[in-house]
Amino acid sequence: NDHSFSILKFYAARIRRIIPALLILVILLITFGYFLISPILYRNLANEAVRSLLFVSNFLYWHDSGYFDANAFSKPLLHTWSLSVEWQFYIIYPVVLAVLAKICSMSTLKKIIIAITLISLGFTVYFSYQSPVASYFLLPTRIWEMLLGGLIFLYPFKLTKTSHQYILEILGIILIILSMFIISENTIWPGYMALLPTLGAFILMQANSSSILTNNIIFQKIGLWSYSLYLYHWLIVFINHRYNLDMNVWAFFALSFVLAILSYYLIESRKWKVKYIIIALFITLIPTYGIYKTKGASFRVMGKHVLTSAEFHYLYYGGGDFTVDKVAFTSSDKNFDYVMIGDSFARQYVKYLINNNIKAQTWFVNACLFMPEYIPIFKGQELEACSSLVNQFDQKALKNNSKPLIWAQNWPYNTITDKNGNFTGLTINQNPEQYYDAILQGIQNMIQRNGHRNIYIIGDYSRPPYNVYECLSSKNLSLFSHSSCDEFKPPQSIPFNEQIKKLTEAYPNAYFISPDDGFCDERGCRMIINDEPMYSDEGHLSIYGADIV
C-alpha cells in the first residue's frame, strides 16, 4: 500500500537465499568429480552445473528426455529443474505485478491472478497428456502451483475459531499424506493429480494454525533446513545408485540431514553480499564451462575412451541413426530377404546386417512393444508412431509376404496400454505374472498370424550392473577410481526366455534365439572384449555385443 516494494531488493533477497548453497554444492561436485568420474559423465555434470547455476536446467532436462537419454540416477543435479522453474517465475512475476498494479485496480489485479492460475492449471491438465515431458519441466504448466501461494496472501481465510483452524490443518495434512499413497510412477504428472498435494499445502497454509501438529520444534527445524535438504537429498540418491551402496532409508535420511544442517549453518545462515555472490558465481561458471568444452577434462585419461555421450552413442550403438518410425531397408535397392520388427533393441543389430550385406526390410519404433494388442506408454509422439507402424505392419506386411520374420524386443517394458491407447494399469513391477501372460499371448498371436513363414524371436539377455564404457574411460583415473573393469559378470536368471522358448517349440515355423548363448559361458557373461564395451548403455548392446549375438 505504501508502494515501497523494490523489485531489485526482491531479486537481491532471492540471490542471497538461493545461490550460495547451490554454488557450494556445484563446487563440491566439480572438485570431487575431477578425481572420481569419467570424462563422459564429468562433461554431463559440467553441462548440468552451468545450466543449474544459470537457472535454465529445466530446459536441458526437457530437451534431453528422449528415449536414449541417460536415466535419472546418472544426473546429480536433476532436481535443480524445479529451482530453475522457481527462478524463472521469480524473475517474471514481480515485473508483471508491477505493470498490472499501475494500470489496474487491486480488485482487477486479484481477478487477473485468479484467471492466470486457472489458465495454467488448464494447460497442465491438457498438456500432461499431450506433451507430458514439456508439461513436467516447463514454467507455463507450473505457474498455478506457485500462484496458489499468492492467492493465500490475496485471499486469506479469516478463521476466528481455533477449532476451524485445526480442522482445516488436519484436512491439509490428510490430502498431502493421501497423495503419497495414491500417486505413483505410473501417474500422469503433473496433470490433475497434482491438485491433491498442492491443495493440501494450500489448505494447510490457509489454516494458519498454531497446533502441536505443525507448530513444534521438529517441523520448524525441518522447515529451516528444507532448502539444503532439497539440495543434498538427490546427491545422496545419485551416489547410492552410482556406487551400488544399497543404502537403507535410515542411513539416507541421516546423511541427508547431516549435510543439510552443515549447509544451513555454514552457508545459508551467513549474510553474504550480493556482489560477492555474483562474482563467485561467474568465477565458478568459467572453469565449469571449460570442463564441458574439453569433453569432461578428457586430458585426464589416455586412449580412445574420451568421447562425448552423443559421439559414443553414434559410434557404439548398433542402430546408429538408422531410420525409425517408418518402413526402411538395409540395402539401397530395397530388395530384402528378411523382415525385421521391434524397438531399439531390434535396431541395435542393424549395423551388423548392413556390414554383412544382409538385406532386410525393417519396421523399428523406439520404446514400442511391437504387437497390435499391446503398446507401451512412453510419450505422446512415440506412442502414436508405435501404434501407427504396428497397425500398418499388421494390416499390410503380413499379407503375401513369406520372407522370414525376425522379432527383437525389450520384453520387460514397465507399462502397457490396450490397442486404443487406453492405460490398463498393467505393469511388470506390480503384476509381472499377468504382464508376461499378456506378452506371451501377443507373441503367440504373432506366430499364428505368420504361419506361412518362419519367425525368429530374439529373447532378453543379461544386463550389465554398471555402465561399461564409463568404467573403461575412468579406469585408473585416480587412486580413488575403479582400478579395473570386470571382463565377465555372472549371468542373470531370465525365466521369461524359457517361456518364449517353450511357446516357440509348439510351432514348427517358430524359433527362439537366446542372446546369452552368444556371449555367456562358464566364466560368466562378457562385459568387455578387446578393451571395448559389449554394451552402449545399461541396456542396449554395443556394435561388438550385437555382432556376437
Coordinates of C-alpha atoms in Angstrom, one line a residue:
N1 CA 0.0 0.0 0.0
D2 CA 2.9 2.4 0.6
H3 CA 4.4 1.5 -2.8
S4 CA 7.7 0.7 -1.0
F5 CA 8.3 -2.6 -2.8
S6 CA 11.6 -2.7 -4.7
I7 CA 12.0 -5.3 -7.4
L8 CA 15.8 -5.1 -7.2
K9 CA 15.7 -5.6 -3.5
F10 CA 13.4 -8.6 -4.1
Y11 CA 15.9 -10.1 -6.6
A12 CA 18.8 -9.4 -4.2
A13 CA 17.0 -11.3 -1.4
R14 CA 16.4 -14.3 -3.7
I15 CA 20.1 -14.3 -4.7
R16 CA 21.2 -14.3 -1.1
R17 CA 18.7 -17.0 -0.3
I18 CA 19.2 -19.5 -3.1
I19 CA 22.6 -19.1 -4.9
P20 CA 25.3 -19.6 -2.1
A21 CA 24.2 -23.1 -1.0
L22 CA 23.6 -24.2 -4.6
L23 CA 27.0 -22.8 -5.6
I24 CA 28.8 -24.7 -2.9
L25 CA 27.1 -27.9 -4.0
V26 CA 28.2 -27.4 -7.5
I27 CA 31.8 -26.6 -6.5
L28 CA 31.9 -29.8 -4.4
L29 CA 30.6 -31.9 -7.3
I30 CA 33.0 -30.4 -9.8
T31 CA 36.0 -30.8 -7.4
F32 CA 35.4 -34.4 -6.4
G33 CA 34.3 -35.3 -9.9
Y34 CA 37.7 -34.4 -11.3
F35 CA 39.2 -37.2 -9.4
L36 CA 36.4 -39.7 -9.5
I37 CA 34.3 -39.8 -12.6
S38 CA 34.9 -40.5 -16.3
P39 CA 35.1 -37.8 -18.9
I40 CA 31.8 -38.7 -20.4
L41 CA 30.0 -38.3 -17.1
Y42 CA 32.1 -35.3 -16.0
R43 CA 31.2 -33.4 -19.2
N44 CA 27.5 -34.1 -18.5
L45 CA 28.0 -32.9 -14.9
A46 CA 29.6 -29.7 -16.1
N47 CA 26.7 -29.2 -18.5
E48 CA 24.2 -29.7 -15.7
A49 CA 26.1 -27.4 -13.4
V50 CA 26.3 -24.5 -15.8
R51 CA 22.6 -24.7 -16.6
S52 CA 21.7 -25.1 -12.9
L53 CA 23.7 -22.0 -11.9
L54 CA 22.0 -20.0 -14.7
F55 CA 18.6 -21.4 -13.7
V56 CA 17.8 -22.9 -17.0
S57 CA 18.4 -26.6 -16.2
N58 CA 14.8 -27.4 -16.7
F59 CA 15.2 -26.8 -20.5
L60 CA 18.3 -29.1 -20.5
Y61 CA 16.3 -32.0 -18.9
W62 CA 13.3 -31.3 -21.1
H63 CA 15.4 -31.3 -24.2
D64 CA 17.4 -34.4 -23.2
S65 CA 14.5 -36.5 -22.1
G66 CA 14.4 -38.7 -25.2
Y67 CA 14.5 -42.5 -25.3
F68 CA 18.3 -42.8 -25.3
D69 CA 18.9 -40.2 -22.7
A70 CA 20.7 -41.3 -19.6
N71 CA 18.5 -42.4 -16.7
A72 CA 17.6 -40.1 -13.9
F73 CA 20.0 -41.7 -11.4
S74 CA 23.0 -40.6 -13.6
K75 CA 22.2 -36.9 -13.3
P76 CA 23.4 -35.5 -10.0
L77 CA 21.7 -32.1 -10.5
L78 CA 18.4 -33.3 -12.0
H79 CA 16.4 -31.9 -9.1
T80 CA 17.5 -28.4 -9.9
W81 CA 15.0 -28.3 -12.7
S82 CA 12.4 -27.1 -10.2
L83 CA 14.7 -24.5 -8.8
S84 CA 15.1 -23.2 -12.4
V85 CA 11.3 -23.0 -12.8
E86 CA 11.1 -21.2 -9.5
W87 CA 13.7 -18.6 -10.5
Q88 CA 12.0 -18.1 -13.9
F89 CA 8.8 -17.4 -12.0
Y90 CA 10.6 -15.0 -9.6
I91 CA 12.0 -13.0 -12.5
I92 CA 8.7 -12.6 -14.4
Y93 CA 6.1 -12.4 -11.7
P94 CA 7.2 -9.3 -9.8
V95 CA 7.5 -7.4 -13.1
V96 CA 4.1 -8.5 -14.3
L97 CA 2.6 -7.5 -10.9
A98 CA 4.3 -4.1 -11.0
V99 CA 3.0 -3.4 -14.5
L100 CA -0.5 -4.5 -13.7
A101 CA -0.5 -2.5 -10.5
K102 CA 0.0 0.7 -12.5
I103 CA -2.8 0.1 -14.9
C104 CA -5.4 -1.9 -12.8
S105 CA -7.2 -1.6 -9.5
M106 CA -6.3 -4.0 -6.8
S107 CA -9.7 -5.8 -7.3
T108 CA -9.0 -6.3 -11.0
L109 CA -5.4 -7.4 -10.3
K110 CA -6.7 -10.1 -8.0
K111 CA -9.1 -11.4 -10.6
I112 CA -6.3 -11.4 -13.2
I113 CA -4.1 -13.6 -10.9
I114 CA -7.0 -16.0 -10.4
A115 CA -7.5 -16.2 -14.2
I116 CA -3.8 -16.9 -14.8
T117 CA -3.9 -19.6 -12.1
L118 CA -6.8 -21.3 -13.7
I119 CA -5.4 -21.0 -17.2
S120 CA -2.1 -22.5 -16.1
L121 CA -4.0 -25.3 -14.4
G122 CA -5.9 -25.9 -17.6
F123 CA -2.6 -26.1 -19.5
T124 CA -1.3 -28.6 -17.0
V125 CA -4.2 -31.0 -17.3
Y126 CA -4.3 -30.8 -21.1
F127 CA -0.6 -30.9 -21.9
S128 CA 0.2 -33.6 -19.3
Y129 CA -1.5 -36.0 -21.7
Q130 CA -0.4 -34.3 -24.9
S131 CA 3.2 -33.4 -24.1
P132 CA 4.0 -34.9 -20.7
V133 CA 7.7 -34.2 -20.6
A134 CA 7.3 -30.5 -21.5
S135 CA 4.4 -30.1 -19.0
Y136 CA 6.6 -31.6 -16.3
F137 CA 9.7 -29.4 -16.9
L138 CA 8.4 -26.1 -18.2
L139 CA 7.1 -23.0 -16.4
P140 CA 3.7 -22.4 -18.1
T141 CA 2.2 -25.6 -16.6
R142 CA 3.8 -25.0 -13.2
I143 CA 2.7 -21.3 -12.7
W144 CA -0.5 -22.2 -10.9
E145 CA 1.3 -24.1 -8.2
M146 CA 3.3 -21.0 -7.2
L147 CA 0.4 -18.6 -7.7
L148 CA -1.6 -20.5 -5.1
G149 CA 0.9 -19.1 -2.6
G150 CA 0.0 -15.6 -3.9
L151 CA -3.7 -16.4 -3.6
I152 CA -3.2 -17.2 0.1
F153 CA -1.9 -13.7 0.6
L154 CA -4.6 -12.1 -1.5
Y155 CA -7.5 -14.2 -0.2
P156 CA -6.6 -15.4 3.3
F157 CA -9.2 -17.4 5.1
K158 CA -10.3 -15.4 8.1
L159 CA -10.8 -18.1 10.6
T160 CA -11.9 -16.9 14.0
K161 CA -12.4 -20.2 15.7
T162 CA -9.4 -22.3 16.7
S163 CA -11.4 -25.5 16.1
H164 CA -11.9 -24.4 12.4
Q165 CA -8.1 -23.9 12.1
Y166 CA -7.4 -27.3 13.5
I167 CA -10.0 -29.0 11.1
L168 CA -8.5 -27.2 8.1
E169 CA -5.0 -28.1 9.2
I170 CA -5.8 -31.8 9.6
L171 CA -7.6 -31.8 6.2
G172 CA -4.5 -30.3 4.5
I173 CA -2.2 -32.9 6.1
I174 CA -4.6 -35.7 5.1
L175 CA -4.5 -34.6 1.5
I176 CA -0.7 -34.5 1.4
I177 CA -0.3 -37.9 3.1
L178 CA -3.0 -39.3 0.8
S179 CA -1.1 -38.2 -2.3
M180 CA 1.9 -40.2 -1.1
F181 CA -0.2 -43.4 -1.4
I182 CA -2.3 -42.6 -4.5
I183 CA 0.4 -41.0 -6.7
S184 CA 2.8 -43.5 -8.3
E185 CA 5.4 -43.6 -11.1
N186 CA 2.6 -44.6 -13.4
T187 CA 0.5 -41.4 -12.7
I188 CA 0.3 -38.9 -15.5
W189 CA 2.2 -36.0 -14.0
P190 CA 1.6 -33.2 -13.1
G191 CA -1.9 -33.5 -14.6
Y192 CA -5.0 -33.0 -12.4
M193 CA -3.5 -35.3 -9.7
A194 CA -1.0 -32.5 -8.8
L195 CA -4.0 -30.8 -7.2
L196 CA -4.0 -33.3 -4.4
P197 CA -0.8 -32.4 -2.6
T198 CA -0.8 -28.8 -3.8
L199 CA -4.3 -28.1 -2.4
G200 CA -3.2 -29.9 0.7
A201 CA -0.4 -27.4 1.1
F202 CA -2.7 -24.5 0.2
I203 CA -5.3 -25.6 2.9
L204 CA -2.6 -26.2 5.5
M205 CA -1.2 -22.7 5.0
Q206 CA -4.6 -21.1 5.0
A207 CA -5.3 -22.8 8.3
N208 CA -2.5 -20.7 9.9
S209 CA -2.8 -22.9 12.9
S210 CA -0.5 -23.0 15.9
S211 CA -1.3 -26.5 16.9
I212 CA 1.3 -29.0 18.1
L213 CA 0.9 -30.8 14.7
T214 CA 2.8 -28.1 12.8
N215 CA 4.0 -25.6 15.5
N216 CA 6.6 -27.8 17.1
I217 CA 10.4 -27.7 17.2
I218 CA 10.9 -30.7 14.9
F219 CA 8.8 -29.4 12.0
Q220 CA 10.2 -25.9 12.4
K221 CA 13.8 -27.1 12.2
I222 CA 12.9 -29.3 9.1
G223 CA 11.4 -26.2 7.5
L224 CA 14.5 -24.2 8.4
W225 CA 16.8 -26.8 6.8
S226 CA 14.4 -27.7 3.9
Y227 CA 16.3 -25.9 1.1
S228 CA 19.6 -27.6 1.9
L229 CA 17.7 -30.9 2.4
Y230 CA 16.3 -30.3 -1.1
L231 CA 19.8 -29.7 -2.5
Y232 CA 21.6 -32.7 -1.0
H233 CA 19.0 -35.4 -0.9
W234 CA 19.3 -36.2 -4.6
L235 CA 23.1 -36.2 -4.4
I236 CA 22.8 -39.0 -1.8
V237 CA 20.5 -40.9 -4.2
F238 CA 23.0 -40.4 -7.1
I239 CA 26.0 -41.6 -5.1
N240 CA 24.0 -44.6 -3.7
H241 CA 23.0 -45.6 -7.2
R242 CA 26.4 -45.0 -8.9
Y243 CA 28.4 -47.0 -6.3
N244 CA 25.7 -49.6 -5.6
L245 CA 25.8 -48.9 -1.9
D246 CA 22.4 -50.3 -1.1
M247 CA 21.9 -47.6 1.5
N248 CA 18.9 -48.2 3.7
V249 CA 16.3 -45.5 4.3
W250 CA 17.6 -44.5 7.7
A251 CA 21.1 -44.0 6.5
F252 CA 19.7 -42.0 3.6
F253 CA 17.8 -39.7 6.0
A254 CA 20.7 -39.4 8.4
L255 CA 23.2 -38.4 5.8
S256 CA 20.8 -36.0 4.1
F257 CA 20.1 -34.2 7.4
V258 CA 23.8 -34.1 8.3
L259 CA 24.7 -32.4 5.0
A260 CA 21.6 -30.2 5.2
I261 CA 22.4 -29.0 8.7
L262 CA 26.1 -28.3 7.7
S263 CA 24.9 -26.4 4.6
Y264 CA 22.4 -24.3 6.5
Y265 CA 24.6 -23.2 9.3
L266 CA 27.9 -22.8 7.4
I267 CA 26.4 -21.3 4.2
E268 CA 22.7 -20.4 4.2
S269 CA 22.6 -18.5 7.5
R270 CA 25.6 -16.3 6.6
K271 CA 24.9 -12.7 5.5
W272 CA 26.5 -12.8 2.0
K273 CA 26.8 -9.7 0.0
V274 CA 25.1 -9.9 -3.4
K275 CA 28.1 -8.6 -5.4
Y276 CA 30.4 -11.2 -3.9
I277 CA 27.8 -14.0 -4.7
I278 CA 27.7 -12.9 -8.3
I279 CA 31.4 -12.7 -8.6
A280 CA 31.8 -16.2 -7.1
L281 CA 29.1 -17.4 -9.5
F282 CA 31.0 -16.3 -12.6
I283 CA 34.3 -17.5 -11.2
T284 CA 32.7 -20.9 -10.9
L285 CA 31.0 -20.8 -14.3
I286 CA 34.2 -20.2 -16.3
P287 CA 36.2 -23.4 -15.4
T288 CA 33.0 -25.4 -15.3
Y289 CA 32.2 -24.5 -18.9
G290 CA 35.8 -25.3 -19.7
I291 CA 35.3 -28.8 -18.4
Y292 CA 32.3 -29.1 -20.8
K293 CA 34.3 -27.8 -23.8
T294 CA 37.2 -30.2 -23.1
K295 CA 35.0 -33.2 -23.2
G296 CA 34.9 -33.6 -19.4
A297 CA 38.6 -32.7 -19.0
S298 CA 39.4 -35.7 -21.2
F299 CA 43.1 -35.0 -20.8
R300 CA 42.9 -36.9 -17.5
V301 CA 42.7 -40.2 -19.4
M302 CA 44.5 -41.7 -22.4
G303 CA 43.4 -43.5 -25.5
K304 CA 40.1 -44.0 -27.2
H305 CA 37.7 -43.6 -24.2
V306 CA 37.3 -39.8 -24.5
L307 CA 34.0 -39.5 -26.4
T308 CA 31.0 -37.4 -25.5
S309 CA 27.7 -39.1 -24.9
A310 CA 26.4 -38.3 -28.3
E311 CA 29.6 -39.4 -30.0
F312 CA 29.7 -42.6 -28.1
H313 CA 26.1 -43.4 -28.8
Y314 CA 26.5 -42.8 -32.6
L315 CA 29.7 -44.9 -32.8
Y316 CA 28.9 -47.7 -30.5
Y317 CA 25.1 -48.3 -30.6
G318 CA 24.4 -50.8 -33.4
G319 CA 21.4 -48.8 -34.6
G320 CA 23.3 -45.5 -35.2
D321 CA 20.9 -43.1 -36.8
F322 CA 19.1 -45.7 -38.9
T323 CA 15.5 -44.9 -39.8
V324 CA 12.8 -45.3 -37.2
D325 CA 9.0 -44.8 -37.3
K326 CA 8.6 -45.9 -40.9
V327 CA 9.5 -48.8 -43.2
A328 CA 13.2 -48.9 -44.1
F329 CA 15.7 -51.2 -45.9
T330 CA 19.2 -52.2 -45.1
S331 CA 20.0 -52.2 -48.9
S332 CA 19.8 -49.4 -51.3
D333 CA 17.9 -51.4 -53.9
K334 CA 15.1 -52.1 -51.4
N335 CA 15.2 -55.8 -52.1
F336 CA 15.0 -57.9 -49.0
D337 CA 15.4 -61.5 -47.8
Y338 CA 14.2 -60.9 -44.2
V339 CA 11.7 -58.7 -42.4
M340 CA 12.8 -57.4 -39.0
I341 CA 10.5 -55.8 -36.5
G342 CA 10.8 -54.3 -33.0
D343 CA 12.1 -51.4 -31.0
S344 CA 15.6 -50.0 -30.4
F345 CA 16.6 -53.5 -29.1
A346 CA 15.9 -54.7 -32.7
R347 CA 17.6 -51.7 -34.3
Q348 CA 20.8 -52.4 -32.4
Y349 CA 21.5 -55.3 -34.8
V350 CA 21.1 -53.2 -38.0
K351 CA 24.8 -52.2 -38.4
Y352 CA 25.6 -55.9 -38.5
L353 CA 23.0 -56.5 -41.2
I354 CA 24.4 -53.7 -43.3
N355 CA 28.0 -54.5 -42.8
N356 CA 27.4 -58.1 -43.8
N357 CA 25.1 -57.3 -46.8
I358 CA 22.1 -58.9 -45.2
K359 CA 19.1 -57.4 -46.9
A360 CA 16.2 -56.7 -44.6
Q361 CA 13.0 -54.7 -44.6
T362 CA 12.8 -53.1 -41.1
W363 CA 10.0 -51.8 -39.0
F364 CA 11.5 -50.0 -36.0
V365 CA 10.0 -47.7 -33.4
N366 CA 11.8 -46.8 -30.2
A367 CA 10.1 -47.8 -27.0
C368 CA 7.5 -49.8 -28.9
L369 CA 6.2 -53.2 -27.9
F370 CA 5.6 -54.4 -31.4
M371 CA 2.3 -56.1 -31.2
P372 CA -1.2 -54.7 -32.1
E373 CA -2.7 -56.0 -28.8
Y374 CA -0.3 -54.0 -26.5
I375 CA 1.7 -50.9 -27.0
P376 CA 3.9 -49.2 -24.4
I377 CA 3.4 -45.8 -22.8
F378 CA 6.4 -43.6 -23.3
K379 CA 5.3 -40.2 -24.5
G380 CA 2.7 -38.9 -26.9
Q381 CA 4.6 -38.6 -30.2
E382 CA 6.3 -42.0 -29.9
L383 CA 3.1 -43.6 -28.7
E384 CA 1.4 -42.5 -31.9
A385 CA 4.3 -43.7 -34.1
C386 CA 4.3 -47.0 -32.4
S387 CA 0.5 -47.5 -32.8
S388 CA 0.6 -46.4 -36.5
L389 CA 3.5 -48.6 -37.6
V390 CA 2.3 -51.7 -35.7
N391 CA -1.1 -51.4 -37.3
Q392 CA 0.4 -50.7 -40.7
F393 CA 2.6 -53.8 -40.4
D394 CA -0.4 -55.9 -39.1
Q395 CA -2.6 -54.9 -41.9
K396 CA -0.2 -54.8 -44.9
A397 CA 3.1 -56.5 -44.3
L398 CA 1.7 -59.9 -43.1
K399 CA -0.1 -60.5 -46.4
N400 CA 1.6 -62.1 -49.4
N401 CA 5.0 -62.0 -47.7
S402 CA 6.7 -65.2 -47.0
K403 CA 10.1 -63.8 -46.1
P404 CA 11.4 -64.9 -42.7
L405 CA 10.5 -62.6 -39.9
I406 CA 13.0 -61.6 -37.1
W407 CA 11.5 -60.1 -34.0
A408 CA 13.7 -58.5 -31.3
Q409 CA 12.3 -56.5 -28.4
N410 CA 13.0 -55.2 -24.9
W411 CA 10.5 -57.6 -23.5
P412 CA 10.3 -56.3 -19.9
Y413 CA 8.5 -53.0 -20.5
N414 CA 7.2 -51.2 -17.4
T415 CA 3.7 -50.2 -18.6
I416 CA 1.4 -51.1 -21.4
T417 CA -1.9 -49.9 -22.8
D418 CA -4.6 -51.5 -24.8
K419 CA -4.6 -51.2 -28.6
N420 CA -6.7 -48.0 -28.4
G421 CA -4.0 -46.3 -26.2
N422 CA -6.1 -46.6 -23.0
F423 CA -4.0 -47.2 -20.0
T424 CA -4.7 -50.6 -18.4
G425 CA -2.6 -50.2 -15.3
L426 CA -0.8 -53.5 -16.1
T427 CA 2.8 -53.2 -15.1
I428 CA 5.7 -55.6 -14.8
N429 CA 6.5 -54.2 -11.4
Q430 CA 3.1 -54.6 -9.9
N431 CA 2.0 -57.8 -11.5
P432 CA 4.8 -59.5 -13.5
E433 CA 2.8 -62.8 -13.9
Q434 CA -0.1 -61.1 -15.5
Y435 CA 2.2 -58.9 -17.6
Y436 CA 4.1 -61.7 -19.1
D437 CA 1.0 -63.8 -19.7
A438 CA -0.3 -60.9 -21.8
I439 CA 3.0 -60.6 -23.7
L440 CA 3.1 -64.4 -24.3
Q441 CA -0.4 -64.2 -25.7
G442 CA 0.8 -61.4 -28.1
I443 CA 3.8 -63.5 -29.2
Q444 CA 1.5 -66.5 -29.8
N445 CA -0.8 -64.3 -31.9
M446 CA 2.1 -63.1 -33.9
I447 CA 3.3 -66.6 -34.6
Q448 CA -0.1 -67.8 -35.6
R449 CA -0.6 -64.8 -38.0
N450 CA 2.8 -65.7 -39.6
G451 CA 2.1 -69.4 -40.1
H452 CA 3.1 -69.1 -43.7
R453 CA 6.8 -68.2 -42.9
N454 CA 9.5 -68.8 -40.3
I455 CA 9.6 -66.4 -37.4
Y456 CA 12.7 -65.9 -35.3
I457 CA 12.3 -64.4 -31.8
I458 CA 15.3 -62.9 -30.1
G459 CA 14.9 -63.1 -26.3
D460 CA 16.2 -60.9 -23.5
Y461 CA 19.8 -61.0 -22.2
S462 CA 21.8 -60.4 -19.1
R463 CA 22.3 -56.7 -18.5
P464 CA 25.5 -55.1 -17.1
P465 CA 25.3 -54.0 -13.4
Y466 CA 27.3 -50.8 -14.3
N467 CA 28.0 -48.6 -17.3
V468 CA 30.8 -50.5 -19.0
Y469 CA 32.1 -47.6 -21.1
E470 CA 32.2 -45.2 -18.2
C471 CA 34.2 -47.8 -16.2
L472 CA 36.6 -48.2 -19.1
S473 CA 37.0 -44.5 -19.5
S474 CA 37.6 -43.9 -15.8
K475 CA 39.9 -46.8 -15.3
N476 CA 43.0 -45.8 -13.4
L477 CA 41.7 -42.2 -13.4
S478 CA 42.9 -41.7 -9.8
L479 CA 43.7 -43.7 -6.7
F480 CA 40.0 -43.4 -5.7
S481 CA 38.6 -44.6 -9.0
H482 CA 37.9 -48.1 -10.4
S483 CA 41.1 -50.0 -10.6
S484 CA 39.7 -52.5 -13.1
C485 CA 36.6 -53.3 -15.0
D486 CA 35.4 -56.9 -14.9
E487 CA 35.5 -58.7 -18.2
F488 CA 32.8 -61.1 -17.1
K489 CA 29.8 -60.9 -14.8
P490 CA 27.6 -63.7 -13.6
P491 CA 24.6 -64.4 -15.9
Q492 CA 21.2 -63.2 -14.8
S493 CA 18.2 -65.6 -14.5
I494 CA 15.7 -64.8 -17.3
P495 CA 12.7 -67.1 -16.7
F496 CA 10.7 -65.3 -19.5
N497 CA 13.2 -66.6 -22.1
E498 CA 12.3 -70.1 -21.1
Q499 CA 8.6 -69.3 -21.5
I500 CA 9.1 -67.9 -25.0
K501 CA 11.3 -70.9 -26.0
K502 CA 8.6 -73.3 -24.7
L503 CA 6.0 -71.4 -26.7
T504 CA 8.0 -71.5 -30.0
E505 CA 8.6 -75.2 -29.6
A506 CA 4.9 -75.8 -30.1
Y507 CA 5.0 -74.3 -33.6
P508 CA 7.1 -75.8 -36.5
N509 CA 7.8 -72.3 -38.0
A510 CA 8.9 -70.5 -34.8
Y511 CA 12.4 -70.4 -33.4
F512 CA 13.8 -68.8 -30.3
I513 CA 17.3 -67.2 -30.1
S514 CA 18.9 -66.6 -26.7
P515 CA 21.5 -63.8 -26.8
D516 CA 23.1 -65.1 -23.7
D517 CA 24.1 -68.2 -25.7
G518 CA 26.3 -65.9 -27.7
F519 CA 28.4 -64.2 -25.1
C520 CA 27.9 -66.2 -21.8
D521 CA 29.9 -69.2 -20.9
E522 CA 31.3 -70.9 -17.7
R523 CA 33.2 -67.7 -16.9
G524 CA 30.0 -65.6 -17.0
C525 CA 28.6 -63.1 -19.4
R526 CA 31.1 -61.0 -21.3
M527 CA 31.1 -57.3 -20.5
I528 CA 34.3 -56.3 -22.4
I529 CA 36.0 -57.6 -25.4
N530 CA 39.5 -56.4 -26.5
D531 CA 39.1 -53.3 -24.3
E532 CA 35.7 -52.5 -25.9
P533 CA 32.3 -52.4 -24.2
M534 CA 29.7 -55.0 -25.1
Y535 CA 27.0 -52.5 -24.2
S536 CA 26.3 -49.0 -25.4
D537 CA 24.5 -48.2 -22.2
E538 CA 23.0 -50.2 -19.3
G539 CA 20.5 -51.9 -21.6
H540 CA 21.4 -51.8 -25.3
L541 CA 24.2 -53.8 -26.9
S542 CA 27.2 -52.1 -28.5
I543 CA 28.2 -52.9 -32.0
Y544 CA 30.6 -55.5 -30.5
G545 CA 27.9 -57.2 -28.5
A546 CA 25.4 -57.1 -31.3
D547 CA 27.9 -58.7 -33.7
I548 CA 28.3 -61.6 -31.3
V549 CA 24.6 -62.2 -30.9

